[in-house]
XYZ file of C-alpha atoms in Angstrom:
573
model
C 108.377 70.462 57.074
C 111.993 69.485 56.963
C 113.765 70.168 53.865
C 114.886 66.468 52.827
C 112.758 64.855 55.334
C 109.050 64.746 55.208
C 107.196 66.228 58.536
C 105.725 62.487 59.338
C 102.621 62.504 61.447
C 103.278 61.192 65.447
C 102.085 58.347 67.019
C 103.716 57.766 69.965
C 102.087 54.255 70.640
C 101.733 52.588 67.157
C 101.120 49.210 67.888
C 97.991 50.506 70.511
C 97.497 52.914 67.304
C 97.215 50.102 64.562
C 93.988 48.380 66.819
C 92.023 51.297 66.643
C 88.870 51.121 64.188
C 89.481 53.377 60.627
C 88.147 56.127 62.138
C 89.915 56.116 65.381
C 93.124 55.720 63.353
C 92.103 58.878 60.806
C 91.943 61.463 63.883
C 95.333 61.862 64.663
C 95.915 61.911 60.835
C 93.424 64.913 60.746
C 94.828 66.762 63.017
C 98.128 66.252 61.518
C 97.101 67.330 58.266
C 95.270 70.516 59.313
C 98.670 71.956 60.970
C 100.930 70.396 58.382
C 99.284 69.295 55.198
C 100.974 65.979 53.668
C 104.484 67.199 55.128
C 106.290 66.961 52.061
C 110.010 67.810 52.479
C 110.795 71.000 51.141
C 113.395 69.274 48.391
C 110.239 67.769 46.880
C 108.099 71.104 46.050
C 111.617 72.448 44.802
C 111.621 69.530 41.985
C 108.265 70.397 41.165
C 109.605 74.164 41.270
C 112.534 73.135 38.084
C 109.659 71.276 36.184
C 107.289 74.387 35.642
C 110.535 76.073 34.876
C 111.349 73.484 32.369
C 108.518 73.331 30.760
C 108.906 77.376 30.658
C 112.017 76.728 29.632
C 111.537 74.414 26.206
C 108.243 75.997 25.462
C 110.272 78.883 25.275
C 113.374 77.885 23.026
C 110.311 75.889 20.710
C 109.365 79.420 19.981
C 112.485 81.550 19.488
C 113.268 78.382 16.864
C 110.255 79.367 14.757
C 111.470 80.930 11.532
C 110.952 84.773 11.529
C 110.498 85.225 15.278
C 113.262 87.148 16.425
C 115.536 86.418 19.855
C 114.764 86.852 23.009
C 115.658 90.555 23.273
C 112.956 91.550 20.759
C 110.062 89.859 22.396
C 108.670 93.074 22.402
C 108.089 92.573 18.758
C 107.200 88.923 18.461
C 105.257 88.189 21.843
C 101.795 88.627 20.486
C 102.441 86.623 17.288
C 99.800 83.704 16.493
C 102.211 81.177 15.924
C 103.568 81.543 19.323
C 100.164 80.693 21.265
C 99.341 78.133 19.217
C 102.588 76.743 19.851
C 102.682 76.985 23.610
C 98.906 75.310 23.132
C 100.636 72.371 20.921
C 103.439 71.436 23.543
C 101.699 71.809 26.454
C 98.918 69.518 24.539
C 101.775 67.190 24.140
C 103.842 67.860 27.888
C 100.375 66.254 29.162
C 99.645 63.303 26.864
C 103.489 62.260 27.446
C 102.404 62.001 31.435
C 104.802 65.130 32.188
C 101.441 67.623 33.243
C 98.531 66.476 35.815
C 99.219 63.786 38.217
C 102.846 63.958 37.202
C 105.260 62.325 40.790
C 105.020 61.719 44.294
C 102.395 64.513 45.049
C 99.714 62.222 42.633
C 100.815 59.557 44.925
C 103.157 58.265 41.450
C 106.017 56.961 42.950
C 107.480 54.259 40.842
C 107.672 55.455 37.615
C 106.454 58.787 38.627
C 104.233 58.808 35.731
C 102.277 56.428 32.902
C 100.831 58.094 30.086
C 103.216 57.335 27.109
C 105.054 53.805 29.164
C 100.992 52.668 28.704
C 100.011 54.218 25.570
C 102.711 52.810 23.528
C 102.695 49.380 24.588
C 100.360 46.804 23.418
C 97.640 45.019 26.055
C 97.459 47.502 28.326
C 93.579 48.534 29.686
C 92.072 51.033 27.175
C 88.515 52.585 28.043
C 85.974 53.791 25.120
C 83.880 56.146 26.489
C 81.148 54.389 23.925
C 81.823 50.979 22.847
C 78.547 50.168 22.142
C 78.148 53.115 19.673
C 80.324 54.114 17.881
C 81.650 51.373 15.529
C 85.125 49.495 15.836
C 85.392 50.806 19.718
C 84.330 47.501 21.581
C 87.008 45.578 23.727
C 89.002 47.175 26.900
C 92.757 45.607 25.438
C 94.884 47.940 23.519
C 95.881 46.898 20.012
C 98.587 47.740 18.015
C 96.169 50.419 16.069
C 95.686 52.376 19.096
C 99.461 52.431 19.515
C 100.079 53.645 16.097
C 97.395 56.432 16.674
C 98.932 57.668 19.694
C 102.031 57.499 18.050
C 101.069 59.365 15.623
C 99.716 61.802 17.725
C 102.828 62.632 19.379
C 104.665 62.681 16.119
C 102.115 65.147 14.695
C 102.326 67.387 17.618
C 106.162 67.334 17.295
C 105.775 68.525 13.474
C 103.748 71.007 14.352
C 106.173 72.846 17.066
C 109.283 72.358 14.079
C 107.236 74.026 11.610
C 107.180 77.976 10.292
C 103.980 80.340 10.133
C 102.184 80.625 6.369
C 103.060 84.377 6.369
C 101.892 87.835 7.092
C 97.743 87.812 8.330
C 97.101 91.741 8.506
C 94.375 91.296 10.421
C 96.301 89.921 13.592
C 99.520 92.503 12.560
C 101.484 89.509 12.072
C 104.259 88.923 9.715
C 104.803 85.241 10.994
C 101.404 84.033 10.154
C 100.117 80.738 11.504
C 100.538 77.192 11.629
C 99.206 75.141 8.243
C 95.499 74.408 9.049
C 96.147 70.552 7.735
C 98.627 69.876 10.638
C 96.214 71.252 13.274
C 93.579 69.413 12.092
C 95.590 66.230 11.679
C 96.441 66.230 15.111
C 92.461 66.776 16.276
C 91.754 64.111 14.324
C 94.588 61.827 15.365
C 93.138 62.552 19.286
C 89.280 61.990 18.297
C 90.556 58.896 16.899
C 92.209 58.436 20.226
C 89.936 59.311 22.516
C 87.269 57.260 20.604
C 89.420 54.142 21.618
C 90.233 55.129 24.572
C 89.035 57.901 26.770
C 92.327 58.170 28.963
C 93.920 59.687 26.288
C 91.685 62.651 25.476
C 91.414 63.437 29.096
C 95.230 62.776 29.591
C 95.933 65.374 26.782
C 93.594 67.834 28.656
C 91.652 67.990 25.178
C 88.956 70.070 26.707
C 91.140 72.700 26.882
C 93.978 72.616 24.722
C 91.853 70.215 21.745
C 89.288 73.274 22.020
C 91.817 75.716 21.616
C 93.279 73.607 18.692
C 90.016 73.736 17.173
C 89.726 77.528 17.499
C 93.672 77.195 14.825
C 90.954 76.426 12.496
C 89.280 79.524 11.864
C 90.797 82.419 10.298
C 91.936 85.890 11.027
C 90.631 87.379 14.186
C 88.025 84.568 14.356
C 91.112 83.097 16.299
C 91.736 85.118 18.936
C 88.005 85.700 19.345
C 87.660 82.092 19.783
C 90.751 80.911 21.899
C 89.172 84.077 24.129
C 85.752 82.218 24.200
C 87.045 78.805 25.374
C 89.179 80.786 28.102
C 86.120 82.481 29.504
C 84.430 79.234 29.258
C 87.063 77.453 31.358
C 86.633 80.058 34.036
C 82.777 80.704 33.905
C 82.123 76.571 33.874
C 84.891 76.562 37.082
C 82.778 79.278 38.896
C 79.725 77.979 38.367
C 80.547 74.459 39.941
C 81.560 76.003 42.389
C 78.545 77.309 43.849
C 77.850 74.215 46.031
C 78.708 73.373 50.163
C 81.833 71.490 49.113
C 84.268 74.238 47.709
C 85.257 75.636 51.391
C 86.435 72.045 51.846
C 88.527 72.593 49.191
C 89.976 75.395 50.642
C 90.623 74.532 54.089
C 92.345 71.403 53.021
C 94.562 73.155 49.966
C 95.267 75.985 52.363
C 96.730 73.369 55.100
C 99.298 71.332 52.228
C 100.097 74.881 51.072
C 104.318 74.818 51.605
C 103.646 79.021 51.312
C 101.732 79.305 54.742
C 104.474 78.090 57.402
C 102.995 79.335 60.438
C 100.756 76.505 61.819
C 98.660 78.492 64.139
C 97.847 80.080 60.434
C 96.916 76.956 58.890
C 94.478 76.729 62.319
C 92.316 79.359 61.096
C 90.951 77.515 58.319
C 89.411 75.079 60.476
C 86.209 75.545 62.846
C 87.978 74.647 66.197
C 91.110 73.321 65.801
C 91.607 70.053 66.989
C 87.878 68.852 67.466
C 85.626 70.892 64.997
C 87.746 70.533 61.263
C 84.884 71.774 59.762
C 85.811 75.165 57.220
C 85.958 78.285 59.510
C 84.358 81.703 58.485
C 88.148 82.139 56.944
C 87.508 79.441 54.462
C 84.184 79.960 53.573
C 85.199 83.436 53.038
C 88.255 82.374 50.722
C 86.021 80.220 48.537
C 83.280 82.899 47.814
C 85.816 85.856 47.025
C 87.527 82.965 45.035
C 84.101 81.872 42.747
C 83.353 85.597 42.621
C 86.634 86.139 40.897
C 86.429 83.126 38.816
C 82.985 84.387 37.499
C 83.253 87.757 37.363
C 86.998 89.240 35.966
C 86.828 87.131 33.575
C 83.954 89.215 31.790
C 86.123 91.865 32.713
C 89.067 90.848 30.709
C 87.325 90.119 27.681
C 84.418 93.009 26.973
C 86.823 95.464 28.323
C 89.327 96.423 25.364
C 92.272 97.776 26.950
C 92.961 99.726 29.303
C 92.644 100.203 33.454
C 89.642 98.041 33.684
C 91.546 95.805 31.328
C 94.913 95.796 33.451
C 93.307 95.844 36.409
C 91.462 92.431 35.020
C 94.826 91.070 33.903
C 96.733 91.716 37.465
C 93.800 89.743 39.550
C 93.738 86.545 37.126
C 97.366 86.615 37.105
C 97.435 86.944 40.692
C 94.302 84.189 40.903
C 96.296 81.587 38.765
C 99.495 82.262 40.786
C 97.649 81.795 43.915
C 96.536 78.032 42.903
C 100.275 77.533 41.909
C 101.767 78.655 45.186
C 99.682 76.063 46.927
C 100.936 73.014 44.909
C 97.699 71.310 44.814
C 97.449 67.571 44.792
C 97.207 66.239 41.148
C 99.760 69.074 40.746
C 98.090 70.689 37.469
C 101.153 73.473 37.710
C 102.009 73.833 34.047
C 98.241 74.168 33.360
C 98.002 76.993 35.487
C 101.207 78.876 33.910
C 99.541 78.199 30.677
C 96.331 80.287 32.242
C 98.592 82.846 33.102
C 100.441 83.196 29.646
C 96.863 83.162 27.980
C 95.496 85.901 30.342
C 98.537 88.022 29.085
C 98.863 86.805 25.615
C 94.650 87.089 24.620
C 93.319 89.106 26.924
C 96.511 92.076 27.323
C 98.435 91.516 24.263
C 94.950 91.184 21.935
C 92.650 93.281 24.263
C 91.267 95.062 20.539
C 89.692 92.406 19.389
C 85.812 91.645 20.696
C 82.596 90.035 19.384
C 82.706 93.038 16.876
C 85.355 91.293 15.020
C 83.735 88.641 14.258
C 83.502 87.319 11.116
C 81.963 83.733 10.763
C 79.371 82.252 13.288
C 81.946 79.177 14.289
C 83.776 81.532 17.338
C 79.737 81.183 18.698
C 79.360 77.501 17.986
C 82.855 76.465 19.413
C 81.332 78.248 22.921
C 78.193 76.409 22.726
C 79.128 73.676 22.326
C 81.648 73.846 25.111
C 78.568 75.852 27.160
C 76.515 72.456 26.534
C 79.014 70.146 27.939
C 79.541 72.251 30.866
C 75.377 72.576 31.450
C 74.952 68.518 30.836
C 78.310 68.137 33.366
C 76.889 70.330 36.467
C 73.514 68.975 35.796
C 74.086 65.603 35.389
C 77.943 64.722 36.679
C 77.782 61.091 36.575
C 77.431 61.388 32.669
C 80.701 64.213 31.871
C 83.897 63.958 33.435
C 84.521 67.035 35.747
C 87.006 67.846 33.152
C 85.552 68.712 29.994
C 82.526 69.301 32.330
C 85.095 72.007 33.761
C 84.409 71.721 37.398
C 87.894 71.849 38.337
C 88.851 71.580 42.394
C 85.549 72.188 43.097
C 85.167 69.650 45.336
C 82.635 67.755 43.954
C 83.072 65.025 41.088
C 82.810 61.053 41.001
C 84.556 58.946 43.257
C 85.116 55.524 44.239
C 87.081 53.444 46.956
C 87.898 49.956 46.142
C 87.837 47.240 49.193
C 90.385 44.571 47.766
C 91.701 41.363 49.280
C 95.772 40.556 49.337
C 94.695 37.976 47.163
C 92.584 39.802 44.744
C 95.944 42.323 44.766
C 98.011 39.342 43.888
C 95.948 38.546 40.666
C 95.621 41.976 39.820
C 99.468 42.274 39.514
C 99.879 38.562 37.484
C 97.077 39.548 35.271
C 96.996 42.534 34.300
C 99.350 44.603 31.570
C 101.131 47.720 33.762
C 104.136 49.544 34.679
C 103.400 50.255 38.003
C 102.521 47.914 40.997
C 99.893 48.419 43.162
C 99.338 51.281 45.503
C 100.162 49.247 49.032
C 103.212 48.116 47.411
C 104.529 50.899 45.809
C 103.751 53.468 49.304
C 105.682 50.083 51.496
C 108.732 50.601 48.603
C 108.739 53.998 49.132
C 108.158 54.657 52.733
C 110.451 52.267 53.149
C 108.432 49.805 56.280
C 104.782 48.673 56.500
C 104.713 50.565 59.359
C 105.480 53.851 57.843
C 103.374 52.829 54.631
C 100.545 52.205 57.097
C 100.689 55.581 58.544
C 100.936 57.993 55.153
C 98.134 55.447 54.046
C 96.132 56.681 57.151
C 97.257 60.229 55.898
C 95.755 59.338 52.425
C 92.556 58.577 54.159
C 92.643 61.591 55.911
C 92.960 63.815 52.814
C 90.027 62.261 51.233
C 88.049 62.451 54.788
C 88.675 66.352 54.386
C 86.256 66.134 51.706
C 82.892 66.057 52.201
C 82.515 63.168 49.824
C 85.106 61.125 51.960
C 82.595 61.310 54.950
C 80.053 59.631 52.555
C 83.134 56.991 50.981
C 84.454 55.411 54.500
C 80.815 55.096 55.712
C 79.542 53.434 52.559
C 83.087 51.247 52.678
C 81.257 49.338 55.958
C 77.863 48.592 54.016
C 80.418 47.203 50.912
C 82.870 45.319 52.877
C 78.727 44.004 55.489
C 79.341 40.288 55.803
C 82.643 39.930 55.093
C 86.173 40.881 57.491
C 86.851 43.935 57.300
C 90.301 43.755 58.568
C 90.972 41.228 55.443
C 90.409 44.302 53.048
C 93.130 47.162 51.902
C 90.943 50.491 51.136
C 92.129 51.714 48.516
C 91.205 55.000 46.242
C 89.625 54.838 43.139
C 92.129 56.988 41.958
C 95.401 55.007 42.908
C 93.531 51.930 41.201
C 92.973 54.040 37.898
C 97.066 54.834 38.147
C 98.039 50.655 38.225
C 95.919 49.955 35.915
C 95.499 52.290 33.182
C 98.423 54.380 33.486
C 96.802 57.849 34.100
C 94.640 59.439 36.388
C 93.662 63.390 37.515
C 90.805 62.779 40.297
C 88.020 61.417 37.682
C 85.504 58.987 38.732
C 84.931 57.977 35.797
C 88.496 56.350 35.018
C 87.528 53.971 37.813
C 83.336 52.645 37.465
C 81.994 50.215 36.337
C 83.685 49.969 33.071
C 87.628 49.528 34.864
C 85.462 47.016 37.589
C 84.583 44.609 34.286
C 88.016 45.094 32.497
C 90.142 43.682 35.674
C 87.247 41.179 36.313
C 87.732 39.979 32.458
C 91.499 39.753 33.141
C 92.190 38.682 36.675
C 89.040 36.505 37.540
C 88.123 37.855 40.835
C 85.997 35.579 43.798
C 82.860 36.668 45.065
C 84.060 39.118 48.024
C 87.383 39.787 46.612
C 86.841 43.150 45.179
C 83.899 45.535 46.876
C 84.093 48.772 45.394
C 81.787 52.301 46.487
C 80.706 54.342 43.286
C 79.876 58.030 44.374
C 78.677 60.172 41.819
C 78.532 63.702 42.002
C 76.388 65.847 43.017
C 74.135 67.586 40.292
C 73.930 71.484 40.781
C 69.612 71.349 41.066
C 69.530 68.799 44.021
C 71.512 68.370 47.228
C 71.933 64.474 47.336
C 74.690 62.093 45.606
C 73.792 58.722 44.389
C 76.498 55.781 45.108
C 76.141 51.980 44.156
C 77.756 48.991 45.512
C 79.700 46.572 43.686
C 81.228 43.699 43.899
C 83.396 42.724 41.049
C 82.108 39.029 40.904
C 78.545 39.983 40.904
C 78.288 43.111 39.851
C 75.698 45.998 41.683
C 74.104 44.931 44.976
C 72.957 47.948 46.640
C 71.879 51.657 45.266
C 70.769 55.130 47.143
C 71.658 58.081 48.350
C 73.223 60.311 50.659
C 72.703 63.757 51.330
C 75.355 66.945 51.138
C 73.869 68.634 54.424
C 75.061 65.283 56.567
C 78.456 65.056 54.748
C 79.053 69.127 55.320
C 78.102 68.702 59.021
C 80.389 66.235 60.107
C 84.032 65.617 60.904
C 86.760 63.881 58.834
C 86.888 60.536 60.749
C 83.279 60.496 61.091
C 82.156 57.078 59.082
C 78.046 57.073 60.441
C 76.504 59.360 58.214
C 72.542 58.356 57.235
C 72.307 56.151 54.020
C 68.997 56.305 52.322
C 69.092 52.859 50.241
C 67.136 52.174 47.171
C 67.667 48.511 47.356
């Protein structure tokens, strides 16, 4: 890992290299990634380094501006003030629906612009998704209007309000003197991102409304009904996390985050998370042993933390979360969700250390209890039936195991898709050859981008399922590309969601660009639902629409390497 130049996989013949089938061409890939991760040069994690201290940075000075909270050398005074979480909450709401948060840059595979979000959002005919057109009213239609740009607008203007404004005054019950923000602007702004999210589901998830829109909802309630609450949708975001993990995939996880992680230099390190490095890249024992300690942490300090009221057991609590959250930031995951996990941080230390008094026996109206049900519900309906929640609000974050698709598409289907349809960015094969700066080398960190998905136990099931999509037609005519990278062209955002990229995105860039039977084969994968041990996947071709269903099952995926593309298929029809 050089420090402007990215550690670039070898091939020492690459024209002999190039012949090879997919999977021949994904094994030196592999290997590369389990010693070396993506290789990204040392410069890059640095810029990624000033933009959590940035957004530190402003959250910070957005505070100390807030009438009646003192400077920074009385933070002893003012840190566990109301106004200041909710206004951390607020502008990291608004650091995400700008594009600045998840799947911000070159580590979401963003290159040019490194993000889409707001350069989408706020520009008429661009690809909006409802999540239900059909019912709820004045929804219907996948082209953006100017209303939804107004609403979004409005949005971000509300959210900006909100950060300029003072607290209503002194709440005795929280020991403040600064109060709160006025309930109208906070729920203003949740009604501006329903409204939002109604006509288009990118936005919601883009704002990360599951989290901070709960906690925005919890700047309803009053007195310690707050804190109680914000506590509640913490331990919810760490219970739901836990609990999807408790599958064969998560040690996947792990072995793959632990080989990008720019922390662990030592490649004979990085080895160890592997079976038998180079030919078995199955998880080792050190892998599977990271991921349990890691679900048992998730679970169970949380609990910790908030029925403990101060104290060792509560400090004790506080250090391993801390330490948990800082763990996931050292490794720089891809989708880079960095700010959200300095966020997790300041709300371990903020709730949970700063407000470790109050408990269930401060509550004072049932809504606290509702707020977590509901949130509870989502998070049942997600694990138990995936394809229906996103793995966000379903919170089953980096567990491995959420929808997916890969999209077979023809140069010419490409070429249509970049005439026809409203976006910033070009597509993926275009943008990597820009970047990369040669087919060649666009070729090989495409490869690379295989690989990473192959390290996944769902990639096993994707590149197999790719041969039955792209069965009587040549192969060699199609570019693979993931679902994800699709989602980014065309919509503006994306954050590893299935969902962004079914059916629904398949008929919107049919509508626009027109596509020949053949053109566009895409693999569905949905996830797999905590009570079985099988994922469903469809086949589609844009044209047609569905032509094959089944299944596949978790125990073949788990068993088998990363350029393995033969797993069984059990069809439906």
């Amino acid at each position: 890992m050089g420090f402007l130049k990215q550690d670039a996989p070898q091939v020492d013949d690459f024209e002999a290299w190039s012949k090879g089938t997919r999977a021949e061409k994904i094994v030196p890939m592999a290997r590369h990634w389990a010693e070396v991760g993506f290789g990204t040069p040392v410069v890059l994690h640095l810029f990624y380094v000033v933009k959590i201290l940035a957004y530190a940075g402003i959250a910070l000075g957005i505070v100390l501006l807030t009438p009646g909270i003192g400077g920074i050398g009385e933070i002893d005074r003012w840190w566990t003030e109301p106004i200041v979480f909710e206004k951390v909450v607020l502008f990291t709401m608004l650091f995400e629906v700008v594009g600045l948060g998840c799947g911000f840059g070159p580590l979401n595979n963003r290159f040019f612009p490194p993000m889409g979000s707001i350069l989408y959002w706020l520009r008429p005919k661009t690809i909006r998704l409802p999540p239900w057109p059909t019912r709820v009213p004045l929804t219907r239609g996948t082209t953006r209007t100017p209303v939804d740009v107004v609403l979004y607008a409005a949005l971000l203007v509300m959210l900006v309000v909100a950060l300029c404004t003072g607290g209503t005054g002194p709440i005795p019950a929280l020991d403040s003197t600064v109060g709160v923000l006025p309930v109208w602007q906070v729920a203003t702004i949740l009604g501006l991102l329903a409204l939002c999210g109604l006509r288009d589901k990118s936005i919601f998830l883009g704002a990360r409304g599951e989290v901070y829109g709960s906690l925005a909802v919890a700047f309803l309630f009053t007195g310690t009904d707050i804190i109680l609450a914000a506590k509640l949708v913490f331990l919810m975001i760490w219970i739901g996390a836990a609990v999807s993990k408790l599958n064969r995939h998560f040690p996947f996880v792990i072995s793959t985050m632990m080989s990008n992680n720019p922390v662990l230099r030592p490649k004979w390190l990085k080895r160890k998370f592997f079976t038998r490095f180079p030919d078995d890249l199955t998880p080792s024992w050190v892998s599977r042993w990271v991921a349990h300690v890691a679900t048992a942490i998730e679970l169970l300090v949380p609990l910790v933390l908030f029925f403990s009221h101060g104290g060792w057991p509560t400090t004790i609590a506080a250090i391993v979360m801390v330490g948990f959250h800082l763990g996931i930031l050292a490794s720089i995951p891809m989708g880079v969700p960095l700010e959200w996990n300095v966020f997790m941080i300041f709300g371990v230390l903020f709730l949970f250390v700063g407000h470790s008094d109050i408990g269930l026996r401060d509550l004072h109206s049932p809504w606290p209890i509702v707020l977590f049900a509901i949130l509870a519900t989502v998070v049942v309906i997600g694990n138990l039936a995936p394809s229906k929640v996103s793995f966000l609000p379903g919170m089953r974050y980096y567990a491995g195991n959420w929808d997916t698709s890969l999209w077979c598409v023809k140069p010419s289907a490409s070429a249509k898709i970049d005439e026809h349809v409203v976006a910033i960015a070009s597509m993926p094969a275009a943008q990597m050859e820009r970047y990369y700066g040669s087919p060649e080398n666009a070729q090989l960190y495409m490869y690379m981008g295989y690989a990473f998905r192959s390290f996944n136990t769902h990639g096993r099931a994707m590149f197999t399922l790719a041969h039955r999509a792209m069965a009587g037609q040549n192969e060699a005519d199609y570019v693979l590309t993931d679902g994800e990278r699709i989602t980014s062209t065309a919509i503006g955002w994306n954050f590893g969601d299935g969902h962004m990229c079914n059916e629904q995105l398949i008929d919107a860039l049919q509508e626009r660009c027109g596509f020949e039977p053949g053109e566009v084969r895409v693999v569905l994968l949905d996830g797999q639902p905590i009570q079985t041990q099988t994922q469903r996947y469809r086949l589609v071709d844009a044209a047609t629409g569905e032509f094959e269903s089944g299944h596949v099952r978790v125990a073949d995926m788990a068993t088998r390497q990363p350029w393995d593309d033969d797993i069984p298929v059990f069809v439906d029809r």
